[in-house]
Structures are given as C-alpha cells and as structure tokens.
CSV table of C-alpha atoms in Angstrom, one decimal:
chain,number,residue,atom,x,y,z
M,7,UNK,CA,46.4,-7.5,45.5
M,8,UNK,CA,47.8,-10.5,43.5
M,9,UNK,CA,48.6,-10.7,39.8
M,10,UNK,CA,45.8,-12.4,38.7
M,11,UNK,CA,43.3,-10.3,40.6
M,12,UNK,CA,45.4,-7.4,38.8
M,13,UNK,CA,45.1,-9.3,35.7
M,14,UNK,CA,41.2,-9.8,36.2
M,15,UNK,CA,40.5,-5.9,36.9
M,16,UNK,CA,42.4,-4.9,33.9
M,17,UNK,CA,40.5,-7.0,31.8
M,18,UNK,CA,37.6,-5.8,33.4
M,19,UNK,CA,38.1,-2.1,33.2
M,20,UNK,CA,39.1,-3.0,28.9
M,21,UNK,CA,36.2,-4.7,28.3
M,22,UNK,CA,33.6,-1.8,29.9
M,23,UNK,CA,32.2,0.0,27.7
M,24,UNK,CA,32.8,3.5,27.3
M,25,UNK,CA,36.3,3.1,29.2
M,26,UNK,CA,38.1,5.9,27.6
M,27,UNK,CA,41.5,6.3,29.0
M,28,UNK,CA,42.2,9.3,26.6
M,29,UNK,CA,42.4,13.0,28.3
M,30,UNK,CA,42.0,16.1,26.6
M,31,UNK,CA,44.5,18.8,26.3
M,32,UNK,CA,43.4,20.7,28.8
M,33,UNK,CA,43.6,17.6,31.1
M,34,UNK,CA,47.2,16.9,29.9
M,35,UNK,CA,48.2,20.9,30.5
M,36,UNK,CA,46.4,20.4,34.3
M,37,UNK,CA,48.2,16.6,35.0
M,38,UNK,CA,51.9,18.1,34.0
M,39,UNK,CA,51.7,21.5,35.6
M,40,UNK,CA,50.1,19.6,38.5
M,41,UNK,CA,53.7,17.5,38.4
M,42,UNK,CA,55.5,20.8,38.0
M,43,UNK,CA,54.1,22.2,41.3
M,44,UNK,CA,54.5,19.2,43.3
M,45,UNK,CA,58.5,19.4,42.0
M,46,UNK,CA,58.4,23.2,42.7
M,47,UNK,CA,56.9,22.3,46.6
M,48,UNK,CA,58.9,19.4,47.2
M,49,UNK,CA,60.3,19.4,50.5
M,50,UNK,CA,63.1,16.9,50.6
M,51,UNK,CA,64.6,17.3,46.9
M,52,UNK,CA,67.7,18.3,46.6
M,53,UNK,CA,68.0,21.8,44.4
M,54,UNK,CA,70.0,20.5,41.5
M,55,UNK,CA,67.7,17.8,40.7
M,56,UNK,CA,64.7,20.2,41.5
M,57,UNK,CA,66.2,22.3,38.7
M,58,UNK,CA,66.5,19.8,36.0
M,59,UNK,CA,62.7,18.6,36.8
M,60,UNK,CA,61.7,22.0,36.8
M,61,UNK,CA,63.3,22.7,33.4
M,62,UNK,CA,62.0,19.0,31.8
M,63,UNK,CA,58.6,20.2,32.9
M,64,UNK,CA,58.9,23.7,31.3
M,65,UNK,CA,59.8,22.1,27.7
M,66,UNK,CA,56.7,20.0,28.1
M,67,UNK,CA,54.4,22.9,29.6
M,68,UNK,CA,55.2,25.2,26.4
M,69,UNK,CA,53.9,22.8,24.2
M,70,UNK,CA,50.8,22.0,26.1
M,71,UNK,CA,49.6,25.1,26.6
M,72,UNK,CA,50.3,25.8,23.0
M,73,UNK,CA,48.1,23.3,22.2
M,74,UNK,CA,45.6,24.3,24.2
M,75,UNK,CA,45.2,28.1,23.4
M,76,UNK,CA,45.1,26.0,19.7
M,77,UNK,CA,42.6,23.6,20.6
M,78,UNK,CA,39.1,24.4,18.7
M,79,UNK,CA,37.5,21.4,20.4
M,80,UNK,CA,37.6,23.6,23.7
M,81,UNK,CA,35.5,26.5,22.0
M,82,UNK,CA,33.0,27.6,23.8
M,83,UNK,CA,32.4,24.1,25.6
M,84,UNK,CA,31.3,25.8,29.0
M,85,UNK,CA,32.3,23.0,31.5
M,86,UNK,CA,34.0,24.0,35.1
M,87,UNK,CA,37.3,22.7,34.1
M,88,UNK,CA,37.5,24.6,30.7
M,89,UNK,CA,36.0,27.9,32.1
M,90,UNK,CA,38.0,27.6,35.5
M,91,UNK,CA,41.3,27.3,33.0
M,92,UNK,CA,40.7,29.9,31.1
M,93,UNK,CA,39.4,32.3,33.9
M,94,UNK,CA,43.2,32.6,34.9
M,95,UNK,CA,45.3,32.9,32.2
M,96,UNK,CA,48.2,33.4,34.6
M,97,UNK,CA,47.6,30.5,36.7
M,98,UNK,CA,46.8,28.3,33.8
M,99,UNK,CA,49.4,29.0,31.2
M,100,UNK,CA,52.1,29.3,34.1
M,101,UNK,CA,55.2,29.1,31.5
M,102,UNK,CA,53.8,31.7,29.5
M,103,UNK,CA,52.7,34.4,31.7
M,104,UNK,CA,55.9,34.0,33.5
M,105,UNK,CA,58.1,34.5,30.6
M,106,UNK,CA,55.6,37.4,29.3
M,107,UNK,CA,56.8,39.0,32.7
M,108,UNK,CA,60.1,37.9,33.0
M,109,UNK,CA,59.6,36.1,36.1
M,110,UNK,CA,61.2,32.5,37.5
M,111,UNK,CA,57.8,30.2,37.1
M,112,UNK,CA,58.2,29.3,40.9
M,113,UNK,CA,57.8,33.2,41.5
M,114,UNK,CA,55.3,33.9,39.3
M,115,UNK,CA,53.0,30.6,40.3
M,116,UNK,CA,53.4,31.8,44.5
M,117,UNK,CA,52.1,35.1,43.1
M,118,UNK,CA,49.5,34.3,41.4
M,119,UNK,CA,48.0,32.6,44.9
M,120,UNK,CA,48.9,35.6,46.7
M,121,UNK,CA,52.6,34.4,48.7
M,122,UNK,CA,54.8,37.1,47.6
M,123,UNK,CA,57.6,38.3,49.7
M,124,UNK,CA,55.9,41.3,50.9
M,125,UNK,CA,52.9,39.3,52.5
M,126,UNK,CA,55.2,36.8,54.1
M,127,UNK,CA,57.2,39.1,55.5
M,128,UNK,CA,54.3,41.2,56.8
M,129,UNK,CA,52.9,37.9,58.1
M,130,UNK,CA,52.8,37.2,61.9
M,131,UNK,CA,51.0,35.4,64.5
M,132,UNK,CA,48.0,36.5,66.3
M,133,UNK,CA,44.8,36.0,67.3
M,134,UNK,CA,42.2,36.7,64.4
Q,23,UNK,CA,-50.0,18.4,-27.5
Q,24,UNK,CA,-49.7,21.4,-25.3
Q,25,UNK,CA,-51.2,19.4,-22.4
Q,26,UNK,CA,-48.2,17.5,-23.1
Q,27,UNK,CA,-45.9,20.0,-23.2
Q,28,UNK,CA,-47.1,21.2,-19.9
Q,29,UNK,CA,-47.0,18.3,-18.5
Q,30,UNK,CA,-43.1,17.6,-19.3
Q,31,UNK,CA,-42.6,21.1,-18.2
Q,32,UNK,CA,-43.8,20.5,-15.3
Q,33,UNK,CA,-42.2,17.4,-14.3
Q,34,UNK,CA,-38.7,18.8,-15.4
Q,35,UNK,CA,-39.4,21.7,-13.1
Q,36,UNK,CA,-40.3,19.7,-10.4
Q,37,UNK,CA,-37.1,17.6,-11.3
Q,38,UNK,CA,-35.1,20.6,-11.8
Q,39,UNK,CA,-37.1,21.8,-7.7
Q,40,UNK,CA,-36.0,18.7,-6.3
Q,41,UNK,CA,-32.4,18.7,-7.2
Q,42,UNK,CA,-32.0,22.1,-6.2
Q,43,UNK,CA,-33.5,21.0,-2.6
Q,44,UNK,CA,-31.5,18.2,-2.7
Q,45,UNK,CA,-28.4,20.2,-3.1
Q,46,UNK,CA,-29.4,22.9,-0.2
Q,47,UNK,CA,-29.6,19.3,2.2
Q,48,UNK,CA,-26.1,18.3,1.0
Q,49,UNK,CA,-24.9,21.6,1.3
Q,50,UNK,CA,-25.8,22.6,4.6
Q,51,UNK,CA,-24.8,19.0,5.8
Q,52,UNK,CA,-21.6,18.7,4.2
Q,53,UNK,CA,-20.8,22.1,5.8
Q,54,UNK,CA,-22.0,21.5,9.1
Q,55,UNK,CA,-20.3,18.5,9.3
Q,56,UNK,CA,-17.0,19.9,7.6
Q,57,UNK,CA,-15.2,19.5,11.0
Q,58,UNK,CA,-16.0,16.3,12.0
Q,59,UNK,CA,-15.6,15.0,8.7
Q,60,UNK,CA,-12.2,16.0,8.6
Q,61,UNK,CA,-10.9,15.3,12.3
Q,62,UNK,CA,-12.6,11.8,12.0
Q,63,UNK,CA,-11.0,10.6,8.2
Q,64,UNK,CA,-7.8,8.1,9.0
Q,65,UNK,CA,-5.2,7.0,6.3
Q,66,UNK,CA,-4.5,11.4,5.3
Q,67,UNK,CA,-1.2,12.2,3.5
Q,68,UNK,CA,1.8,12.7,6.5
Q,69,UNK,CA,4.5,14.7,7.4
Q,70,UNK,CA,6.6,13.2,10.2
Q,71,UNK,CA,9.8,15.1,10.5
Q,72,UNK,CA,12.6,13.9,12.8
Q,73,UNK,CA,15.0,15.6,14.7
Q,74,UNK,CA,18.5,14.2,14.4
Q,75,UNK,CA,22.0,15.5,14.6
Q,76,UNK,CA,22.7,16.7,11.5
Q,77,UNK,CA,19.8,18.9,11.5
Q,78,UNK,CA,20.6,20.1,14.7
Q,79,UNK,CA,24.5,21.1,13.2
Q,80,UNK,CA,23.4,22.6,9.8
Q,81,UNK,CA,23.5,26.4,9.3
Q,82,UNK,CA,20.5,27.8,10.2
Q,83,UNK,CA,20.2,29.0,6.8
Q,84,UNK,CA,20.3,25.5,5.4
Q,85,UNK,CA,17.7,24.5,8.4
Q,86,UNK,CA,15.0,26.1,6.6
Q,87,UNK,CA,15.9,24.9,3.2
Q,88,UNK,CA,16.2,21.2,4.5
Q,89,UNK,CA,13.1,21.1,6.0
Q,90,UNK,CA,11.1,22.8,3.6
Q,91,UNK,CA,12.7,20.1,1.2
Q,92,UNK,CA,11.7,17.2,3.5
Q,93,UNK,CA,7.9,18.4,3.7
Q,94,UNK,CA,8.0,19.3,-0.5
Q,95,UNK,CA,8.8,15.4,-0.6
Q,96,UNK,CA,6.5,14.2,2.2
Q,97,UNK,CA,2.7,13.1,1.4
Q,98,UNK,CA,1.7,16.2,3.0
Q,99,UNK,CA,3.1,17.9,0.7
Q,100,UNK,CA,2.6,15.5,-2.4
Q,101,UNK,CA,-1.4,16.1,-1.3
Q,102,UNK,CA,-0.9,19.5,-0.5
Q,103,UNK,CA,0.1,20.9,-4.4
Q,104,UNK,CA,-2.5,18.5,-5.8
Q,105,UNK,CA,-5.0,20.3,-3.8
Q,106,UNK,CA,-3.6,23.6,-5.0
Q,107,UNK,CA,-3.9,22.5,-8.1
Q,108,UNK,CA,-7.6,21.3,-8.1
Q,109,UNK,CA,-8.6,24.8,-6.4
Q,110,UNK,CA,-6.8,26.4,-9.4
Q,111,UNK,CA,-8.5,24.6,-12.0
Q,112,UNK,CA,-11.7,24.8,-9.9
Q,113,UNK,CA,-11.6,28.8,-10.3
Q,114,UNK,CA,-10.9,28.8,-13.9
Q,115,UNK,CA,-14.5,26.7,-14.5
Q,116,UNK,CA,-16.2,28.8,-11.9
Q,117,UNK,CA,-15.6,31.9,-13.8
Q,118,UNK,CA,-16.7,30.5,-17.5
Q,119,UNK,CA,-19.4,29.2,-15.6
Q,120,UNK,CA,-20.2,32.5,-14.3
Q,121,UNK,CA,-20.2,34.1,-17.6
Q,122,UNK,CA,-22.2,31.5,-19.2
Q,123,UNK,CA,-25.3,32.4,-16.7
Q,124,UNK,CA,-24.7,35.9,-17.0
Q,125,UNK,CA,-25.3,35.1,-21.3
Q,126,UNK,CA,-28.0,32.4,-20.9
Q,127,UNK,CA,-32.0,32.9,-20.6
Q,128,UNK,CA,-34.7,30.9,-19.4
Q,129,UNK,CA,-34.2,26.9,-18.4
Q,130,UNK,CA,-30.3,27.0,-19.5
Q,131,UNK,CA,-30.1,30.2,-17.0
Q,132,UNK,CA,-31.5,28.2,-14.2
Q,133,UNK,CA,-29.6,25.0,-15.3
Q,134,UNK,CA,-26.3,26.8,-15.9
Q,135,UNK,CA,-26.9,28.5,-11.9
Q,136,UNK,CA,-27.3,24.8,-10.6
Q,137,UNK,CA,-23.7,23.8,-12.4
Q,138,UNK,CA,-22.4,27.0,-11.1
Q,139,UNK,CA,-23.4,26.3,-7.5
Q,140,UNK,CA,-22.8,22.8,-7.8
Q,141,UNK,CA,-19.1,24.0,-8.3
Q,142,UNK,CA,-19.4,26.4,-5.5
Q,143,UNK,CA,-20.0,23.6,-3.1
Q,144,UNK,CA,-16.9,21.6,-4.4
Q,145,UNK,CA,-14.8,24.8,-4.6
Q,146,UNK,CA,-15.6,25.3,-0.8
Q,147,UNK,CA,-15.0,21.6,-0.1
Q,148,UNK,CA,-11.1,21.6,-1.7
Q,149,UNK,CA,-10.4,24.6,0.1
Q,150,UNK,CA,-11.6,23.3,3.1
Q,151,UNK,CA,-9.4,20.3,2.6
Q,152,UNK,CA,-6.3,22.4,1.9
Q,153,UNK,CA,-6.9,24.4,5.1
Q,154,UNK,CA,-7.3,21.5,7.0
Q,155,UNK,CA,-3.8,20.1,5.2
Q,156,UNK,CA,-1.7,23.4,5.9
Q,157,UNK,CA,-3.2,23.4,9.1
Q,158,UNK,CA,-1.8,20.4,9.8
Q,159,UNK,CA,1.7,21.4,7.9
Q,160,UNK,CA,1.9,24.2,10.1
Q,161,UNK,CA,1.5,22.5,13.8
Q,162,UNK,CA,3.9,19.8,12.7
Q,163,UNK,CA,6.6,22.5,12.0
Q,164,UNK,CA,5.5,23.8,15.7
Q,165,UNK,CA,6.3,20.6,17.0
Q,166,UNK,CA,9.3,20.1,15.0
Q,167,UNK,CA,11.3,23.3,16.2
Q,168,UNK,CA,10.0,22.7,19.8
Q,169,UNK,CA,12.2,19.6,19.8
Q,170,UNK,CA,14.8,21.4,17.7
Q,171,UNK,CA,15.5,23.8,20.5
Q,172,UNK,CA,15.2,21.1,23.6
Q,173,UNK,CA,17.6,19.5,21.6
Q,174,UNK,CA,19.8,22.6,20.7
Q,175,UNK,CA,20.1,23.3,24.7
Q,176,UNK,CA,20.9,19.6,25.1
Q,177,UNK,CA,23.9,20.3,22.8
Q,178,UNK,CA,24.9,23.6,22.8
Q,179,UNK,CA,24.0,24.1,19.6
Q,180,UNK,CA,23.3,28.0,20.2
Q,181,UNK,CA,24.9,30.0,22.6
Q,182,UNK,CA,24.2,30.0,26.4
Q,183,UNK,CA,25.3,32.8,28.6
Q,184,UNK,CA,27.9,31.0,29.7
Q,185,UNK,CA,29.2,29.9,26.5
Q,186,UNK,CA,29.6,33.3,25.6
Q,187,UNK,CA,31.4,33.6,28.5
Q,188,UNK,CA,33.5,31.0,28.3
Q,189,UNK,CA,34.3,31.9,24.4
Q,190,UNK,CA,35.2,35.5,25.3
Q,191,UNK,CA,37.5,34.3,27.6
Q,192,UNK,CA,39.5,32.2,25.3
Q,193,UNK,CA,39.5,34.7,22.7
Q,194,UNK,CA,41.0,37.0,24.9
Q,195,UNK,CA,43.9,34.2,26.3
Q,196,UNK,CA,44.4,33.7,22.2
Q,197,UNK,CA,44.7,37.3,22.0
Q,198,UNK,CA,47.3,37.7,24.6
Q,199,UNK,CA,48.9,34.4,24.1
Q,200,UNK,CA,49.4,35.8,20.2
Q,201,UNK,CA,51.0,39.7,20.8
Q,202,UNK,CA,53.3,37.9,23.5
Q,203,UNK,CA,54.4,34.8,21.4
Q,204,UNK,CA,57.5,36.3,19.6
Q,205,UNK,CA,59.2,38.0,22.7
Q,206,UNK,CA,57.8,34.9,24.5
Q,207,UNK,CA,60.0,32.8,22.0
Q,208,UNK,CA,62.9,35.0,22.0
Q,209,UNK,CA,63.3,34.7,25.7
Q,210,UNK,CA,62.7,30.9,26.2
Q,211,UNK,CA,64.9,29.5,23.2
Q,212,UNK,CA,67.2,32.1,22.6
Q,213,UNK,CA,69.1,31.3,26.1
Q,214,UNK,CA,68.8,27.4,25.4
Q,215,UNK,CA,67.3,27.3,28.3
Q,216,UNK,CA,64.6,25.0,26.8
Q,217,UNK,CA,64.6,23.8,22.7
Q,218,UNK,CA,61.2,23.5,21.4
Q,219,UNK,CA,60.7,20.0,20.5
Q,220,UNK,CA,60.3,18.3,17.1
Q,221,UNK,CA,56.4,17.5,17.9
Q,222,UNK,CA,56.2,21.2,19.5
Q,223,UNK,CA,57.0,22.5,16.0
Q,224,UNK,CA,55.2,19.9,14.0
Q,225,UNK,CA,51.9,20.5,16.0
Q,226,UNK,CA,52.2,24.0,15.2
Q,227,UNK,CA,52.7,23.5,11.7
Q,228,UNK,CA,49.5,21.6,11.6
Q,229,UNK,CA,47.9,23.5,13.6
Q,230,UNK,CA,48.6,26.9,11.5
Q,231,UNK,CA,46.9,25.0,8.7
Q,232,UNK,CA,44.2,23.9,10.5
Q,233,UNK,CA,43.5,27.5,11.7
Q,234,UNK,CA,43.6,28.3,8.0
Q,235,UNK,CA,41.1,25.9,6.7
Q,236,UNK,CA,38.6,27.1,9.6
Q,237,UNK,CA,39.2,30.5,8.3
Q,238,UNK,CA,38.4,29.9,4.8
Q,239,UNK,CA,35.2,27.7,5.6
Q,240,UNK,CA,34.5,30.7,8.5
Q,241,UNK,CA,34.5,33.0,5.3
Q,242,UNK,CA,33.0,30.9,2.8
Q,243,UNK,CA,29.4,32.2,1.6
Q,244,UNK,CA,27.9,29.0,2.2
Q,245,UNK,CA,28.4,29.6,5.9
Q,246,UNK,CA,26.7,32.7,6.6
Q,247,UNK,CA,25.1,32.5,9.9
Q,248,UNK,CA,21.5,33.2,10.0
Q,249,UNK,CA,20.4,37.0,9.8
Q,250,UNK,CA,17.3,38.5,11.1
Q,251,UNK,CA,16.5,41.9,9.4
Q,252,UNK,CA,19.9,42.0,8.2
Q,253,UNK,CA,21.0,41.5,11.9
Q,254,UNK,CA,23.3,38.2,12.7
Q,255,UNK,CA,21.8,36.2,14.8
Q,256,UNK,CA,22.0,33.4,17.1
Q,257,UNK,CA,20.9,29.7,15.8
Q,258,UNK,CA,18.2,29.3,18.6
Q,259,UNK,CA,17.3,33.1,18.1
Q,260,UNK,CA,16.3,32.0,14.5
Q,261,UNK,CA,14.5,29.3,15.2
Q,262,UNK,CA,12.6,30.8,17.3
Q,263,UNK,CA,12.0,33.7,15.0
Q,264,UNK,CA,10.7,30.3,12.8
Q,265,UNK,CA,8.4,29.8,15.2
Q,266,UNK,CA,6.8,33.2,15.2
Q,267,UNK,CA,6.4,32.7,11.6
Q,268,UNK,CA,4.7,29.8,12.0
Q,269,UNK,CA,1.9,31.0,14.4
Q,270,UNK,CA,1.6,33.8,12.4
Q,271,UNK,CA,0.7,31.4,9.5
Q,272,UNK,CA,-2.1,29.4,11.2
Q,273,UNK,CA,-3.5,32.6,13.0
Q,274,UNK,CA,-4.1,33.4,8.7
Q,275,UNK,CA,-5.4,29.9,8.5
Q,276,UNK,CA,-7.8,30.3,10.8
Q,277,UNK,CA,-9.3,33.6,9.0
Q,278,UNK,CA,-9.3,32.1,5.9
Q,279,UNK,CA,-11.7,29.0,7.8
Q,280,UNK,CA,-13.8,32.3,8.6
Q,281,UNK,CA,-13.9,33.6,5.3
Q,282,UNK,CA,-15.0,30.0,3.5
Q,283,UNK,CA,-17.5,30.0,6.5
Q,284,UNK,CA,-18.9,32.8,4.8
Q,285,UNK,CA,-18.8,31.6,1.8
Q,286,UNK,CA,-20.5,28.3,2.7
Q,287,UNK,CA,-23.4,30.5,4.0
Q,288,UNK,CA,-23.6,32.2,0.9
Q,289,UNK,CA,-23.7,29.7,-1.4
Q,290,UNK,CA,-26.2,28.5,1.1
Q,291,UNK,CA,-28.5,31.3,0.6
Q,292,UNK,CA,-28.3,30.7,-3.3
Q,293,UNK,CA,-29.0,27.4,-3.7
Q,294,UNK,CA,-32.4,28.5,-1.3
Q,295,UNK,CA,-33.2,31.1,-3.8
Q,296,UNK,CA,-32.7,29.0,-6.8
Q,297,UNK,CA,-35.0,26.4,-4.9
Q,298,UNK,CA,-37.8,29.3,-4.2
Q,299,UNK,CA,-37.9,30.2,-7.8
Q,300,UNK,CA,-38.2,27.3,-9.6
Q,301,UNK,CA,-40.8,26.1,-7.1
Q,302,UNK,CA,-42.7,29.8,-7.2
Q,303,UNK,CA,-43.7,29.5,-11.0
Q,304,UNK,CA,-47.4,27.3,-10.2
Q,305,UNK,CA,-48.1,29.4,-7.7
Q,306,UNK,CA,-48.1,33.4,-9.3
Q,307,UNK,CA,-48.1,32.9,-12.9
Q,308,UNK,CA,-51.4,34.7,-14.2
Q,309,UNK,CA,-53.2,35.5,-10.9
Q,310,UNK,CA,-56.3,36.7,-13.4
Q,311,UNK,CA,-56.6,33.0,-15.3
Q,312,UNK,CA,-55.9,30.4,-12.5
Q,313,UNK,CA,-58.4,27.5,-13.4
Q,314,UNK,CA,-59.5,27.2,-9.6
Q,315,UNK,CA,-60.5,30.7,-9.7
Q,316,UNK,CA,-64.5,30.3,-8.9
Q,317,UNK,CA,-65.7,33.9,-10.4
Q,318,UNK,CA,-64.8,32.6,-14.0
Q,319,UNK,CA,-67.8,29.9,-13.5
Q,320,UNK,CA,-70.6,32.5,-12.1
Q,321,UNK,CA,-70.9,33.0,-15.9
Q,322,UNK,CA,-72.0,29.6,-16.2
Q,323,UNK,CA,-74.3,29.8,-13.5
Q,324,UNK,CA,-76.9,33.0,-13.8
Q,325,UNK,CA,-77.3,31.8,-17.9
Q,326,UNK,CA,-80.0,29.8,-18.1
C-alpha cells in the first residue's frame, strides 16, 4: 500500500461517521493483559527483558483494573464482554487475584486455565 | 269569556302536549344515537403523549407525576375539567329544580317537571361526553406505557435477568476487590516492586468522590425507587402495575355508560308520562257531563 492510498483510507475512516476510535475500560484492561500474556508466552525473549515487560505491564494492569471494578458505566450493562469479564474475577483482574494469593502472575494466569504442575506432570501420551 | 279561557287552555295544553312529545323524540334519538354521535365528531380536545428519553430515565415515581402533568395541560384535559365542571353545576340546578316541583301545583308543576327533565336530558348528555373524554384519556395512557416498556427493554431501563446477573457479579468483584485492597497494596508497593502512578492515584481520588456523589443522590429522598404496597420494585414492574390501574379504570367506565343507560331509559319513561297526562285531561275529565254524551238530549226529545 502506498502513502497516498494510506493517506486516502485515513481520511476515509475520519470522515465516517460514527468512527469512534475510543475503547472502554474494560477494553483497555482486555488489550494490556492481552500484551501481558503474549510477553508471559513468548517463546524467543530473553528472561531479563521478559521480566521488565512483565513488571511495565503489572504497573499498568493495577491501574486498569482499578478503574474498572470503579467504572459505573459498566453497571449492569449485560453485554458478553462485560459479563464474560466479570464471570472470572481471577482471570480478569489477573494482578489482583494473584497478589490476593501471593502467587507470581505467570503462575496464577496458567492456573486459572487449568496448567498447573501437577497436571503437566501427570500428563502423557495416549490414545483417547 | 270562559269560552275564551277554554280555548287558551286548551291551546297551551296542546302546546305544553307537543313540546313534551317533542322532547321524548329528541330524547330517545339523541340517546340512540349517543354512540355514533360521539365516534363520528372530528376536531375533539387531544392528548398525544410521546415517549422520549427522558421519560424513559425518570424515577418511576416522577413517571407518574410527569405524565399526569402533561395530560392536566393537554386539551384533553383542558375539556375534561370543563366538563366536570358543567356536570357539577348541572347537579346543583337539578336538585332546586327538583324541589321546586315537589312545592308547585297545577300548570307550574307540570311546567317546572318539563325544565326538570329538560335538564335531565342535558345532565345525561355531559356525562356522556365526559365518559366518552376519560375513555379516551384512559386508552391513550394504554398506549403510552405499551411504548414505554418496548422502549424500556430497548434500553435496559429495568432489569433483565441477565442484568441482574451481570450486576451481582460486579458487586461481588467490588466486594472482594475492597476487603483485599489494603494487603493488596501492602504487598505490591511496599517491595517497590511496582510504584503506583501519579494518574493511578489521581483517578482514585476522583473516583472516591465520584462514588460519594452517587451515594448521596442514591440516598437522596427524591430518588426513591418506585414502591408497590410498600414493596420496592422494579421500574418495568411499576409500569406495568400502571397499566393494571388503567384497565381497571375503563372497566369502571364502562359501568358507569351502563348506569347513564339507565338513566337515559328513565328519563325516557318520564318524559312519556308527562306526555300521557297532559294529553289525558280532554279525554276523562267529567265522564257524567261530556257534551257528546247522547242521553243528555233524550230530554229534548220525548217533550213535546
């Protein structure tokens, strides 16, 4: 794609109506915690800088979910995403729940979807 | 001099026989025609309430009160008070009228019954009229909060199942989220392990007084939820309780169109009384002197 057919679409998508770039805070918790697990899965990064990412995303994850347990707008507004979040508070307010239990966020998200060490270590192949 | 006399007699009792006939014509017309009369008239007083969003977000307390304000200042309900009105001042010469005949003797008996039926007929005719008006009143406001709860459900304005659901949930994450917050504080910012930021404070400054604000409008009288039987309940629960009201109301509107019915048929009945006796009088007064009686000329006949 060239610059001016870059330049064209942009003007395009500002000038429909309705555009509305702005998420809520719900979307903003989902987008970074989204960015934490990707950092926490990441095959080929090397641990140090996973660390640093991992903590950068913490001091941005406290505040969202703050602001989402705070959020009034999300009161009983029964869409999939809203009751899906708060369904799980463990899985959604990962920085929270993990500090509540004293657990590393990494080992407290893989428990939450069931990868513990028991279950891997019990793990092996077969036929179903 | 007294053929005269007898003479004017006469002719005002005739007059007198043929008004009264006249007004049993009008009277069973203009109430077997009451219904058509009404249901064909164009250009009547309207109501014509609209649902927008700001009724749809007041208190369901204030719902009431709004619309009962937006009908008092309609034409509906401009037409509706003036009608009151007339029936009350209707009443009030009914029963000196009624009175009056009970005092009175003779031609100013039978004169004062005509008035008195005469307002009879136009007592039955307002109250006709203000039936037909709160009928009207009334399946408006059936109308209205039909479209006030489609448009509740459109909006969540009252709460679904799963809104109650949903808002459960939350409560119970804010619950949790505030016994944990301290020892969750302690143990993320005491080891520097993460600083909470400038905004991170700010936002909960604001937000604390934000949460204060909602609390004091939550607990201002004003903004009582609605209560039925002393029982709080929901905002579509009340209007439909509204609605109840409101069929209750015409099903009393419709036995109150009986009860005129009757009194139509009454006042009916009179007015073919009062017709009967004032044409009865040639007819039976002095059965022993009638002039065509042929016995009182046999006298004349066997004298020679």
């Amino acid at each position: 794609m060239n610059n001016k057919t870059f330049a064209i679409l942009a003007l395009a998508l500002a000038l429909v109506p309705g555009f509305d770039a702005a998420a809520g805070s719900l979307e903003n918790l989902e987008r970074e915690r989204a960015i934490l697990v990707e950092t926490m899965l990441a095959p080929d990064m090397p641990a140090q800088q996973r660390a640093e990412k991992i903590a950068q995303s913490r001091t941005r994850l406290v505040d969202l979910e703050r602001m989402v347990l705070r959020d009034g707008s999300l009161a009983g507004k029964a869409t999939p995403v809203v009751r899906s979040a708060f369904e799980n508070y463990d899985l959604t307010f990962l920085v929270h729940a993990a500090t509540e239990k004293n657990l590393a966020m990494a080992d407290h998200w893989l428990e939450q979807i069931g990868l513990t060490t028991n279950a891997l270590m019990s793990a092996r192949v077969g036929r179903r | 001099m007294i053929l005269a006399l007898e003479c004017s007699s006469t002719i005002s009792r005739g007059r007198l026989a043929r008004t009264a006939g006249a007004l049993l014509a009008l009277l069973l017309a203009s109430t077997a025609l009451a219904g058509a009369a009404s249901a064909s008239e164009t250009g009547q007083p309207a109501w014509e309430p609209r649902v927008v969003e700001r009724l749809v977000k007041l208190p369901g307390t204030h719902l009431k009160r709004a619309i009962d304000n937006d009908f008092a200042g309609s034409q509906l309900g401009g037409a509706l008070v003036d009608t009151e009105g007339q029936i009350g001042g209707k009443l009030k010469s009914m029963a000196e009228l009624q009175k009056a005949v009970e005092r009175a003797e003779g031609e100013v008996r039978t004169e004062l019954r005509h008035q008195f039926l005469a307002e009879k007929k136009d007592y039955i005719k307002l109250v006709g009229a203000r039936l037909d008006l709160k009928r009207r009143q009334l399946k408006t406001s059936q109308r209205l909060y039909d479209a006030l709860l489609k448009r509740m459900d459109q909006t969540g304005a009252g709460a679904t199942p799963e809104q109650i659901s949903v808002a459960a949930k939350q409560e119970e994450a804010r619950r949790r989220f505030e016994k944990s917050l301290a020892e969750v504080d302690t143990r993320l910012f005491a080891a520097d392990a993460a600083r909470e930021t400038k905004y991170g404070r700010e936002h909960a400054k604001n937000m604390a007084a934000v949460e204060q604000l909602v609390q004091a409008i939550r607990q201002h009288p004003m903004s009582a939820g609605p209560e039925l039987d002393g029982q709080p309940v929901s905002k579509q629960d009340y209007v439909r309780s509204l609605q109840a009201q409101t069929d209750a109301d015409l099903a009393l509107v419709d036995q109150e169109e009986l009860i005129l019915g009757h009194m139509a048929k009454l006042v009916a009945l009179d007015a073919m009384a009062l017709s009967e006796e004032i044409d009865a009088p040639e007819s039976v007064a002095d059965p022993d002197n009638r002039p065509g009686d042929v016995t009182r000329a046999v006298g004349l006949f066997i004298t020679r």
